[in-house]
Coordinates of C-alpha atoms in Angstrom, one line a residue:
M25 CA 0.0 0.0 0.0
A26 CA 2.8 2.4 1.0
K27 CA 4.7 1.3 -2.0
G28 CA 1.8 2.1 -4.2
E29 CA 1.3 5.5 -2.6
G30 CA 5.0 6.2 -3.0
A31 CA 4.8 5.4 -6.7
E32 CA 1.8 7.6 -7.0
S33 CA 3.6 10.4 -5.2
V34 CA 6.6 10.0 -7.5
S35 CA 4.3 10.0 -10.5
S36 CA 2.5 13.0 -9.3
A37 CA 5.7 14.8 -8.6
G38 CA 6.9 14.0 -12.1
L39 CA 3.7 15.4 -13.6
L40 CA 3.8 18.5 -11.5
Q41 CA 7.5 19.2 -12.0
P42 CA 7.0 22.2 -14.3
S43 CA 5.0 24.0 -11.6
I44 CA 8.1 24.2 -9.3
L45 CA 9.1 27.3 -11.4
K46 CA 7.6 30.6 -10.3
P47 CA 4.6 31.6 -12.5
E48 CA 6.3 34.8 -13.7
E49 CA 9.5 32.9 -14.6
L50 CA 7.5 30.2 -16.4
A51 CA 5.5 32.9 -18.3
R52 CA 8.7 34.8 -19.2
S53 CA 10.4 31.6 -20.5
K54 CA 7.3 30.7 -22.5
R55 CA 7.0 34.2 -23.9
E56 CA 10.7 34.5 -24.9
S57 CA 10.6 31.1 -26.7
K58 CA 7.5 32.2 -28.7
T59 CA 8.6 35.7 -29.6
K60 CA 12.3 35.3 -30.3
L61 CA 12.9 35.5 -34.1
S62 CA 15.7 33.7 -35.8
I63 CA 18.0 35.5 -38.3
C64 CA 16.6 33.2 -41.0
S65 CA 13.0 34.3 -40.2
K66 CA 14.0 38.0 -40.2
V67 CA 15.8 37.6 -43.6
C68 CA 12.8 35.8 -45.1
Y69 CA 10.5 38.4 -43.8
A70 CA 12.7 41.2 -45.1
I71 CA 12.9 39.7 -48.6
G72 CA 9.1 39.9 -48.8
G73 CA 9.4 43.7 -48.9
A74 CA 11.6 43.8 -52.0
P75 CA 8.8 43.3 -54.7
Y76 CA 6.9 46.4 -53.7
Q77 CA 10.1 48.6 -53.7
I78 CA 11.5 47.1 -56.9
T79 CA 8.3 47.7 -58.9
G80 CA 7.6 51.0 -57.2
C81 CA 11.1 52.3 -57.9
A82 CA 11.0 51.3 -61.5
L83 CA 7.6 52.9 -61.9
G84 CA 8.5 56.0 -59.9
F85 CA 11.7 56.8 -61.8
F86 CA 10.9 55.6 -65.3
L87 CA 7.1 55.6 -65.9
Q88 CA 6.9 59.3 -66.6
I89 CA 9.8 59.4 -69.1
Y90 CA 8.5 56.1 -70.6
L91 CA 5.0 57.6 -71.3
L92 CA 6.4 60.8 -72.6
D93 CA 9.3 59.7 -74.7
V94 CA 8.7 56.0 -75.6
V95 CA 4.9 55.8 -75.8
Q96 CA 5.0 59.4 -77.1
M97 CA 2.0 60.4 -75.1
D98 CA 0.9 64.0 -74.6
P99 CA 2.0 65.3 -71.2
F100 CA -1.6 66.1 -70.3
Y101 CA -2.8 62.5 -70.7
A102 CA 0.4 61.2 -69.0
S103 CA -0.5 63.4 -66.0
I104 CA -4.0 61.9 -65.9
I105 CA -2.6 58.4 -65.9
L106 CA 0.0 59.2 -63.2
F107 CA -2.6 61.0 -61.0
V108 CA -5.5 58.6 -61.3
G109 CA -3.3 55.6 -60.9
R110 CA -1.7 56.9 -57.7
A111 CA -5.0 58.2 -56.4
W112 CA -6.6 54.8 -57.0
D113 CA -3.6 53.1 -55.4
A114 CA -4.3 55.3 -52.3
I115 CA -8.0 54.4 -52.2
T116 CA -7.3 50.7 -52.4
D117 CA -5.1 50.7 -49.2
P118 CA -7.9 51.4 -46.7
L119 CA -10.3 49.1 -48.7
V120 CA -7.8 46.2 -48.5
G121 CA -7.2 47.1 -44.9
F122 CA -11.0 46.7 -44.3
F123 CA -11.2 43.3 -46.0
I124 CA -8.1 42.1 -44.1
S125 CA -9.7 43.1 -40.8
K126 CA -12.7 40.9 -41.8
S127 CA -10.4 38.0 -42.7
S128 CA -10.4 34.8 -40.6
W129 CA -7.4 32.9 -39.5
T130 CA -6.6 29.9 -41.7
C131 CA -3.9 27.2 -41.6
F132 CA -1.7 29.6 -43.5
G133 CA -2.5 32.6 -41.3
R134 CA -4.7 35.6 -41.7
L135 CA -2.5 37.8 -43.9
M136 CA -0.4 35.3 -45.9
P137 CA -3.2 34.1 -48.2
W138 CA -3.5 37.7 -49.5
I139 CA 0.2 37.8 -50.4
V140 CA 0.2 34.5 -52.1
F141 CA -2.9 34.8 -54.3
S142 CA -2.2 38.4 -55.4
T143 CA 1.3 37.7 -56.6
P144 CA 0.8 36.0 -60.1
F145 CA -1.9 38.4 -61.2
G146 CA 0.2 41.4 -60.0
V147 CA 3.2 40.2 -62.1
I148 CA 1.0 39.9 -65.2
S149 CA -0.5 43.4 -64.8
Y150 CA 3.0 44.9 -64.2
F151 CA 4.3 43.4 -67.5
M152 CA 1.3 44.9 -69.4
I153 CA 2.2 48.4 -68.2
W154 CA 5.5 48.2 -70.1
L155 CA 3.9 46.8 -73.2
V156 CA 3.2 49.3 -76.0
P157 CA -0.1 48.1 -77.6
D158 CA -0.4 48.0 -81.4
I159 CA -3.5 50.2 -81.4
S160 CA -4.0 53.7 -82.7
Q161 CA -6.8 54.6 -80.3
G162 CA -7.2 53.7 -76.6
Q163 CA -3.6 53.8 -75.4
V164 CA -4.6 56.1 -72.5
M165 CA -7.2 53.7 -71.3
W166 CA -4.8 50.7 -71.7
Y167 CA -2.2 52.2 -69.4
L168 CA -4.8 53.6 -67.0
F169 CA -6.5 50.2 -66.7
F170 CA -3.4 48.1 -66.2
Y171 CA -1.7 50.7 -63.9
C172 CA -4.8 50.7 -61.7
I173 CA -5.1 46.9 -61.7
F174 CA -1.4 46.6 -60.8
Q175 CA -1.7 49.1 -58.0
T176 CA -4.7 47.2 -56.6
L177 CA -2.9 43.9 -56.7
V178 CA 0.3 45.2 -55.2
T179 CA -1.7 46.7 -52.4
C180 CA -3.2 43.3 -51.7
F181 CA 0.5 42.2 -51.3
H182 CA 1.9 45.2 -49.4
V183 CA -0.8 46.1 -46.9
P184 CA -0.9 42.6 -45.3
Y185 CA 2.9 42.4 -45.5
S186 CA 3.2 45.7 -43.6
A187 CA 0.7 44.6 -41.0
L188 CA 2.7 41.3 -40.7
T189 CA 5.2 43.3 -38.6
M190 CA 2.7 43.1 -35.7
F191 CA 2.2 39.3 -36.1
I192 CA 5.7 37.9 -36.4
S193 CA 6.4 38.8 -32.8
R194 CA 4.9 40.8 -29.9
E195 CA 8.3 41.9 -28.6
Q196 CA 9.0 45.5 -29.6
S197 CA 12.8 44.9 -29.8
E198 CA 12.2 41.9 -32.2
R199 CA 9.8 44.0 -34.3
D200 CA 12.4 46.8 -34.5
S201 CA 15.1 44.4 -35.5
A202 CA 12.9 42.8 -38.1
T203 CA 12.0 46.3 -39.4
A204 CA 15.7 47.1 -39.8
Y205 CA 16.3 43.9 -41.8
R206 CA 13.2 44.8 -43.9
M207 CA 14.3 48.4 -44.6
T208 CA 17.8 47.2 -45.6
V209 CA 16.3 44.8 -48.1
E210 CA 13.7 47.3 -49.3
V211 CA 16.3 49.9 -50.0
L212 CA 18.3 47.1 -51.7
G213 CA 15.1 46.5 -53.7
T214 CA 15.2 50.1 -54.9
V215 CA 18.8 49.5 -56.0
L216 CA 17.7 46.4 -57.9
G217 CA 14.7 48.2 -59.5
T218 CA 17.0 51.1 -60.5
A219 CA 19.8 48.9 -61.7
I220 CA 17.6 46.4 -63.7
Q221 CA 15.4 49.0 -65.3
G222 CA 18.1 51.6 -65.8
Q223 CA 20.9 49.3 -67.0
I224 CA 18.7 47.3 -69.4
V225 CA 16.9 50.4 -70.8
G226 CA 20.0 52.6 -70.7
R227 CA 21.8 50.3 -73.1
V228 CA 19.4 51.5 -75.8
D229 CA 19.3 55.2 -76.5
I230 CA 15.9 56.7 -77.0
P231 CA 15.8 58.4 -80.4
C232 CA 15.3 62.2 -79.9
I233 CA 14.1 64.9 -82.3
S234 CA 16.2 68.0 -82.7
D235 CA 14.8 71.5 -83.2
P236 CA 14.3 72.6 -86.9
P237 CA 17.3 74.4 -88.2
F238 CA 17.2 78.2 -88.6
L239 CA 19.0 80.3 -91.2
N240 CA 20.1 83.9 -90.2
M241 CA 19.2 86.1 -93.2
N242 CA 19.1 89.9 -93.2
N243 CA 19.3 90.1 -89.4
S244 CA 16.2 88.0 -89.0
S245 CA 15.7 84.4 -88.1
V246 CA 14.0 82.5 -90.8
V247 CA 13.0 78.9 -90.8
L248 CA 15.0 77.1 -93.5
E249 CA 13.1 73.9 -93.6
E250 CA 10.3 72.3 -91.5
V251 CA 12.0 69.0 -91.0
N252 CA 12.7 66.9 -87.9
I253 CA 16.3 65.8 -87.4
T254 CA 16.4 62.5 -85.5
R255 CA 19.4 61.4 -83.5
D256 CA 18.8 57.7 -84.0
T257 CA 21.4 55.8 -82.0
G258 CA 18.8 53.2 -81.4
S259 CA 15.4 52.5 -82.8
L260 CA 12.2 53.1 -80.8
S261 CA 11.3 49.4 -81.1
D262 CA 14.6 48.5 -79.5
T263 CA 13.8 50.8 -76.6
R264 CA 10.3 49.3 -76.2
N265 CA 11.8 45.8 -76.2
A266 CA 14.3 46.8 -73.5
Y267 CA 11.5 48.0 -71.3
M268 CA 9.6 44.7 -71.7
I269 CA 12.8 42.7 -70.9
A270 CA 13.3 44.7 -67.7
A271 CA 9.7 44.1 -66.8
G272 CA 10.1 40.3 -67.3
V273 CA 13.2 40.2 -65.1
I274 CA 11.5 42.3 -62.3
G275 CA 8.4 40.0 -62.5
G276 CA 10.6 36.9 -61.9
I277 CA 12.2 38.5 -58.9
Y278 CA 8.7 39.5 -57.6
I279 CA 7.6 35.8 -57.7
L280 CA 10.8 34.6 -56.1
C281 CA 10.6 37.0 -53.2
A282 CA 6.9 36.2 -52.5
T283 CA 7.8 32.5 -52.5
I284 CA 10.6 33.0 -49.9
L285 CA 8.3 35.1 -47.7
S286 CA 5.5 32.6 -47.7
L287 CA 7.7 29.6 -47.0
G288 CA 10.1 31.2 -44.5
V289 CA 7.8 33.3 -42.2
R290 CA 5.3 32.1 -39.7
E291 CA 2.4 34.3 -38.9
R292 CA 1.8 34.1 -35.1
Q293 CA -1.8 34.4 -34.0
E294 CA -0.7 34.8 -30.3
S295 CA 1.2 38.0 -31.3
S296 CA -2.2 39.8 -31.8
E297 CA -2.3 39.6 -28.0
L298 CA -5.3 40.2 -25.8
Q299 CA -8.0 39.5 -28.3
L300 CA -11.6 40.4 -27.3
A301 CA -14.5 38.1 -27.2
E302 CA -16.5 40.8 -29.1
P303 CA -14.1 42.7 -31.4
V304 CA -14.8 46.3 -32.2
S305 CA -16.0 46.8 -35.8
F306 CA -13.7 48.2 -38.5
F307 CA -15.5 51.6 -38.7
Q308 CA -15.5 52.0 -34.9
G309 CA -11.8 51.1 -34.9
L310 CA -11.2 53.6 -37.8
K311 CA -12.9 56.4 -35.9
L312 CA -10.7 55.7 -32.8
V313 CA -7.6 55.5 -34.9
M314 CA -8.2 58.8 -36.6
K315 CA -8.7 60.5 -33.2
H316 CA -5.5 59.1 -31.9
G317 CA -3.3 62.2 -31.7
P318 CA 0.2 60.6 -32.0
Y319 CA -0.9 58.8 -35.2
I320 CA -2.3 61.9 -36.9
K321 CA 0.8 63.9 -36.0
L322 CA 3.1 61.2 -37.2
I323 CA 1.5 60.7 -40.6
A324 CA 1.1 64.4 -41.1
A325 CA 4.8 65.0 -40.6
F326 CA 5.9 62.1 -42.7
L327 CA 3.3 63.0 -45.4
F328 CA 5.3 66.1 -46.3
T329 CA 8.8 64.6 -45.9
S330 CA 7.7 61.6 -48.0
L331 CA 6.3 64.0 -50.7
A332 CA 9.7 65.7 -50.9
F333 CA 11.4 62.4 -51.9
M334 CA 8.6 61.4 -54.1
L335 CA 8.9 64.6 -56.1
L336 CA 12.6 64.0 -56.4
E337 CA 12.0 60.4 -57.5
G338 CA 9.4 61.2 -60.1
N339 CA 11.3 64.0 -61.8
F340 CA 15.0 63.1 -61.3
A341 CA 15.4 61.2 -64.5
L342 CA 14.1 64.1 -66.6
F343 CA 16.2 66.5 -64.5
C344 CA 19.4 64.6 -65.2
T345 CA 18.5 64.2 -68.9
Y346 CA 17.5 67.7 -69.8
T347 CA 18.7 70.1 -67.0
L348 CA 22.1 68.5 -66.2
G349 CA 22.6 67.2 -69.7
F350 CA 23.5 63.6 -68.6
R351 CA 21.2 61.8 -71.1
N352 CA 23.2 58.5 -71.0
E353 CA 24.2 58.7 -67.4
F354 CA 21.1 59.3 -65.3
Q355 CA 20.5 55.6 -64.6
N356 CA 23.9 55.4 -63.0
I357 CA 23.3 58.5 -60.9
L358 CA 20.1 57.0 -59.6
L359 CA 21.9 53.8 -58.9
A360 CA 24.5 55.7 -56.8
I361 CA 21.7 57.2 -54.7
M362 CA 20.1 53.9 -54.0
L363 CA 23.4 52.1 -53.2
S364 CA 24.3 54.8 -50.8
A365 CA 20.9 54.5 -49.1
T366 CA 21.3 50.7 -48.8
L367 CA 24.7 50.9 -47.2
T368 CA 23.6 53.5 -44.6
I369 CA 20.5 51.7 -43.4
P370 CA 22.5 49.9 -40.6
F371 CA 24.0 53.2 -39.5
W372 CA 20.6 54.8 -39.1
Q373 CA 19.3 51.7 -37.2
W374 CA 22.3 52.1 -34.8
F375 CA 21.7 55.8 -34.6
L376 CA 18.0 55.6 -33.7
I377 CA 18.8 53.0 -31.0
R378 CA 21.6 55.2 -29.6
F379 CA 20.1 58.6 -29.8
G380 CA 16.4 58.0 -30.2
K381 CA 14.0 58.0 -33.2
K382 CA 13.0 61.7 -33.1
T383 CA 16.6 62.8 -33.2
A384 CA 17.2 60.4 -36.1
V385 CA 14.3 62.0 -38.0
Y386 CA 15.7 65.6 -37.5
I387 CA 19.2 64.8 -38.5
G388 CA 18.6 62.1 -41.1
I389 CA 15.9 63.8 -43.2
S390 CA 17.2 67.4 -42.9
S391 CA 20.6 66.3 -44.1
A392 CA 19.2 66.1 -47.6
T393 CA 18.5 69.8 -47.9
P394 CA 22.0 71.2 -48.6
F395 CA 22.6 68.6 -51.3
L396 CA 19.2 69.3 -53.0
I397 CA 20.1 72.9 -53.1
S398 CA 23.7 72.4 -54.3
V399 CA 22.7 70.2 -57.2
V400 CA 20.9 73.1 -58.9
I401 CA 23.2 75.9 -57.8
L402 CA 26.5 74.3 -58.9
E403 CA 27.3 74.1 -62.6
S404 CA 26.7 70.9 -64.4
N405 CA 29.6 68.6 -63.3
L406 CA 29.3 64.8 -63.4
V407 CA 31.8 64.2 -60.6
M408 CA 30.0 66.7 -58.3
T409 CA 26.7 65.2 -59.2
Y410 CA 27.8 61.7 -58.1
V411 CA 29.1 63.2 -54.8
V412 CA 25.8 64.9 -54.2
A413 CA 23.9 61.6 -55.1
V414 CA 25.9 59.6 -52.6
A415 CA 25.3 62.2 -49.9
A416 CA 21.6 62.5 -50.6
G417 CA 21.3 58.7 -50.5
M418 CA 22.1 58.8 -46.8
S419 CA 19.0 60.9 -46.2
V420 CA 16.9 58.7 -48.4
A421 CA 17.8 55.8 -46.1
A422 CA 16.5 57.6 -43.1
A423 CA 13.3 58.5 -44.9
F424 CA 12.8 54.8 -45.7
L425 CA 13.5 53.4 -42.3
L426 CA 12.0 55.8 -39.8
P427 CA 8.3 55.8 -40.6
W428 CA 8.1 52.0 -40.5
S429 CA 10.1 51.9 -37.3
M430 CA 7.9 54.4 -35.6
L431 CA 4.4 53.1 -36.7
P432 CA 4.6 50.1 -34.3
D433 CA 5.3 52.5 -31.4
V434 CA 2.0 54.3 -32.3
V435 CA 0.1 51.1 -32.4
D436 CA 1.4 50.1 -29.0
D437 CA 0.5 53.5 -27.6
F438 CA -3.0 53.1 -29.1
N439 CA -3.4 49.6 -27.6
L440 CA -2.6 50.9 -24.2
Q441 CA -5.0 53.8 -24.4
H442 CA -7.8 51.7 -26.0
P443 CA -7.6 48.2 -24.5
D444 CA -11.1 47.5 -25.8
C445 CA -10.2 48.1 -29.4
R446 CA -7.6 45.7 -30.8
G447 CA -7.0 43.7 -33.9
H448 CA -6.9 46.7 -36.2
E449 CA -3.2 47.0 -36.9
A450 CA -3.9 47.0 -40.7
I451 CA -5.7 50.3 -40.3
F452 CA -2.6 52.1 -39.1
F453 CA -0.4 50.8 -41.9
S454 CA -3.0 51.1 -44.7
F455 CA -4.1 54.7 -43.9
Y456 CA -0.5 55.8 -43.6
V457 CA 0.2 54.5 -47.1
F458 CA -3.2 55.9 -48.2
F459 CA -2.3 59.5 -47.3
T460 CA 1.2 59.4 -48.7
K461 CA 0.1 57.7 -52.0
F462 CA -2.8 60.1 -52.6
A463 CA -0.6 63.1 -52.0
S464 CA 2.0 61.5 -54.3
G465 CA -0.5 61.1 -57.0
V466 CA -1.4 64.8 -56.7
S467 CA 2.2 65.9 -56.8
L468 CA 3.1 63.7 -59.8
G469 CA 0.0 64.9 -61.7
I470 CA 0.8 68.6 -60.9
S471 CA 4.5 68.1 -61.8
T472 CA 3.7 66.6 -65.2
L473 CA 1.1 69.3 -65.9
S474 CA 3.7 71.9 -64.9
L475 CA 6.1 70.4 -67.6
D476 CA 3.3 70.6 -70.1
F477 CA 2.6 74.3 -69.3
A478 CA 6.3 75.0 -69.5
G479 CA 6.4 73.6 -73.1
Y480 CA 7.8 70.1 -72.7
K481 CA 8.7 68.6 -76.1
T482 CA 8.1 64.9 -76.4
R483 CA 11.3 63.1 -77.5
G484 CA 13.1 66.4 -77.8
C485 CA 16.9 66.3 -77.7
S486 CA 16.8 69.4 -75.6
Q487 CA 14.1 71.3 -73.8
P488 CA 13.2 75.0 -73.5
E489 CA 14.7 77.0 -70.6
E490 CA 11.2 77.1 -68.9
V491 CA 11.2 73.3 -68.7
K492 CA 14.7 73.3 -67.2
L493 CA 13.7 75.8 -64.6
T494 CA 10.5 73.9 -63.8
L495 CA 12.6 70.7 -63.2
K496 CA 14.9 72.6 -60.9
I497 CA 11.9 73.6 -58.8
L498 CA 10.5 70.1 -58.8
V499 CA 13.7 68.4 -57.6
S500 CA 15.1 71.1 -55.3
A501 CA 13.0 74.1 -54.1
A502 CA 9.7 72.2 -53.6
P503 CA 11.3 69.2 -51.8
V504 CA 13.3 71.4 -49.5
A505 CA 10.2 73.4 -48.6
L506 CA 8.3 70.2 -47.9
I507 CA 11.1 68.8 -45.7
I508 CA 11.2 71.9 -43.6
F509 CA 7.5 72.0 -43.1
G510 CA 7.3 68.3 -42.3
L511 CA 10.1 68.6 -39.6
L512 CA 8.2 71.5 -38.0
L513 CA 5.1 69.3 -37.8
F514 CA 7.2 66.5 -36.4
K515 CA 7.9 68.6 -33.3
L516 CA 4.3 68.0 -32.3
Y517 CA 4.8 64.2 -32.2
P518 CA 4.5 63.3 -28.5
I519 CA 6.1 59.8 -28.4
D520 CA 9.7 60.4 -27.3
E521 CA 12.1 57.8 -25.9
D522 CA 10.8 58.2 -22.3
R523 CA 7.2 57.6 -23.4
R524 CA 8.2 54.8 -25.7
K525 CA 10.0 53.0 -22.8
K526 CA 7.0 53.5 -20.5
N527 CA 4.7 52.1 -23.1
K528 CA 7.0 49.1 -23.5
K529 CA 7.0 48.4 -19.8
A530 CA 3.2 48.8 -19.5
L531 CA 2.7 46.3 -22.4
Q532 CA 5.1 43.9 -20.8
D533 CA 3.2 44.0 -17.6
L534 CA 0.0 43.3 -19.5
R535 CA 1.6 40.3 -21.2
D536 CA 3.0 39.0 -17.9
E537 CA -0.4 39.3 -16.4
E538 CA -2.0 37.5 -19.3
S539 CA 0.7 34.8 -19.3
N540 CA 0.4 34.3 -15.5
S541 CA -3.3 34.0 -15.8
S542 CA -2.9 31.4 -18.5
T543 CA -0.3 29.5 -16.5
E544 CA -2.5 29.4 -13.4
T545 CA -5.4 28.1 -15.5
D546 CA -3.2 25.4 -17.0
S547 CA -1.8 24.4 -13.5
T548 CA -5.3 24.2 -12.1
E549 CA -6.5 22.0 -15.0
L550 CA -3.4 19.8 -14.6
A551 CA -3.9 19.5 -10.8
S552 CA -7.5 18.5 -11.3
I553 CA -6.4 15.8 -13.8
V554 CA -3.8 14.5 -11.4

């Protein structure tokens, strides 16, 4: 009898061995094992951000000059395509965010199915953008349709991917680390987009049309002959084929990156911590999000700084070609900017950890202003242009990294202030992208119309002085003004390092409380079984 009781006691002791640990220690160990991300997971997660940046960079730098000089579209219609496409892209972000919030968890997760199923159709529509249809009428509708379709599909990829930051780990340090990996790869994606598109297309010169010759006779300028002199170092069909080859290469990279992301990243349901029995509706959540002061101030500040770099991106190819006179060199200058940005992402990650995120914003983004000014003040010099490009790339890196590093801080702050409204992480990310994209569409449309009013000549070997002046304003004066205004707004952003650390501690206490409650429940159930 005693022997039997002893055996039972040993058995019971063996079963209850885990409860010897203190509940808080057991909870901490359990939490750390669940939220710690491996380097492989971070790399796979980061690779998933490349397709959006590769395609976005190729479109941002080259679509305008492609429509004007390759498709030979009137600048007015080109501005309509650029504006409507970007505006539609902005509208799709909150719509996709809404549908994601209604999505249910599957065996593949809640967000990953959106990424997987949108990829093949997105690649097809992207290729069609760079195809010149053999039709005399309807070209405007062709590009408008496929541009909008692609923007919809890439939104179905990027919004869930952005929100995935909150679902790969619930530890702020792990999310920040993963974000740094992601920003490095995304900036590298801009390098790839610039290099692939620029180097393939740059090997074929776009034929340009010189001005008609004039004959000076009796102190008056008389037109000698109404002819177009074409500098045909490469046929227009060769140029069009080069754009399609570049689109095919980028499409293949898009599929590869999406595959690595879907196979290498696990979406953790427990990272959406503290789920409610009765979740708040999307529109109730949206109303609360739009009333959250730190979020509004953050997106307002980054709206203007992002616009500055978008204006630079959209007009830099034309600026290098016609204002600086580097017709066959602009793709290499763009590549220098993106390479510099890629190499300095780790520096800015170290800087924001060491000195704080707000300090990194002020120093990182403002550092672009002297170089934007000098590029138009100094005489056209190729070596100096490369120096300015490398220096400006450092500021581009900060502009890439900081918004995505700070948005999770705003989400954490919101969750602490509104514990009854959770599970709407996609709203924060999708509406940030919505505002920046919509404003980008407006700026691109206005900039293209400005070139039209200035007298832009399609496929011209040179442009009037009014066009050159307009390009200087679009890549220098306007971006500098937007950066200054954005940084002034950013002074209103209330989440400094002290508040961020307090929020982190408060969230940690909530997780500990939840984990302890779960551990006590498990122990009670185990004891009842024994």
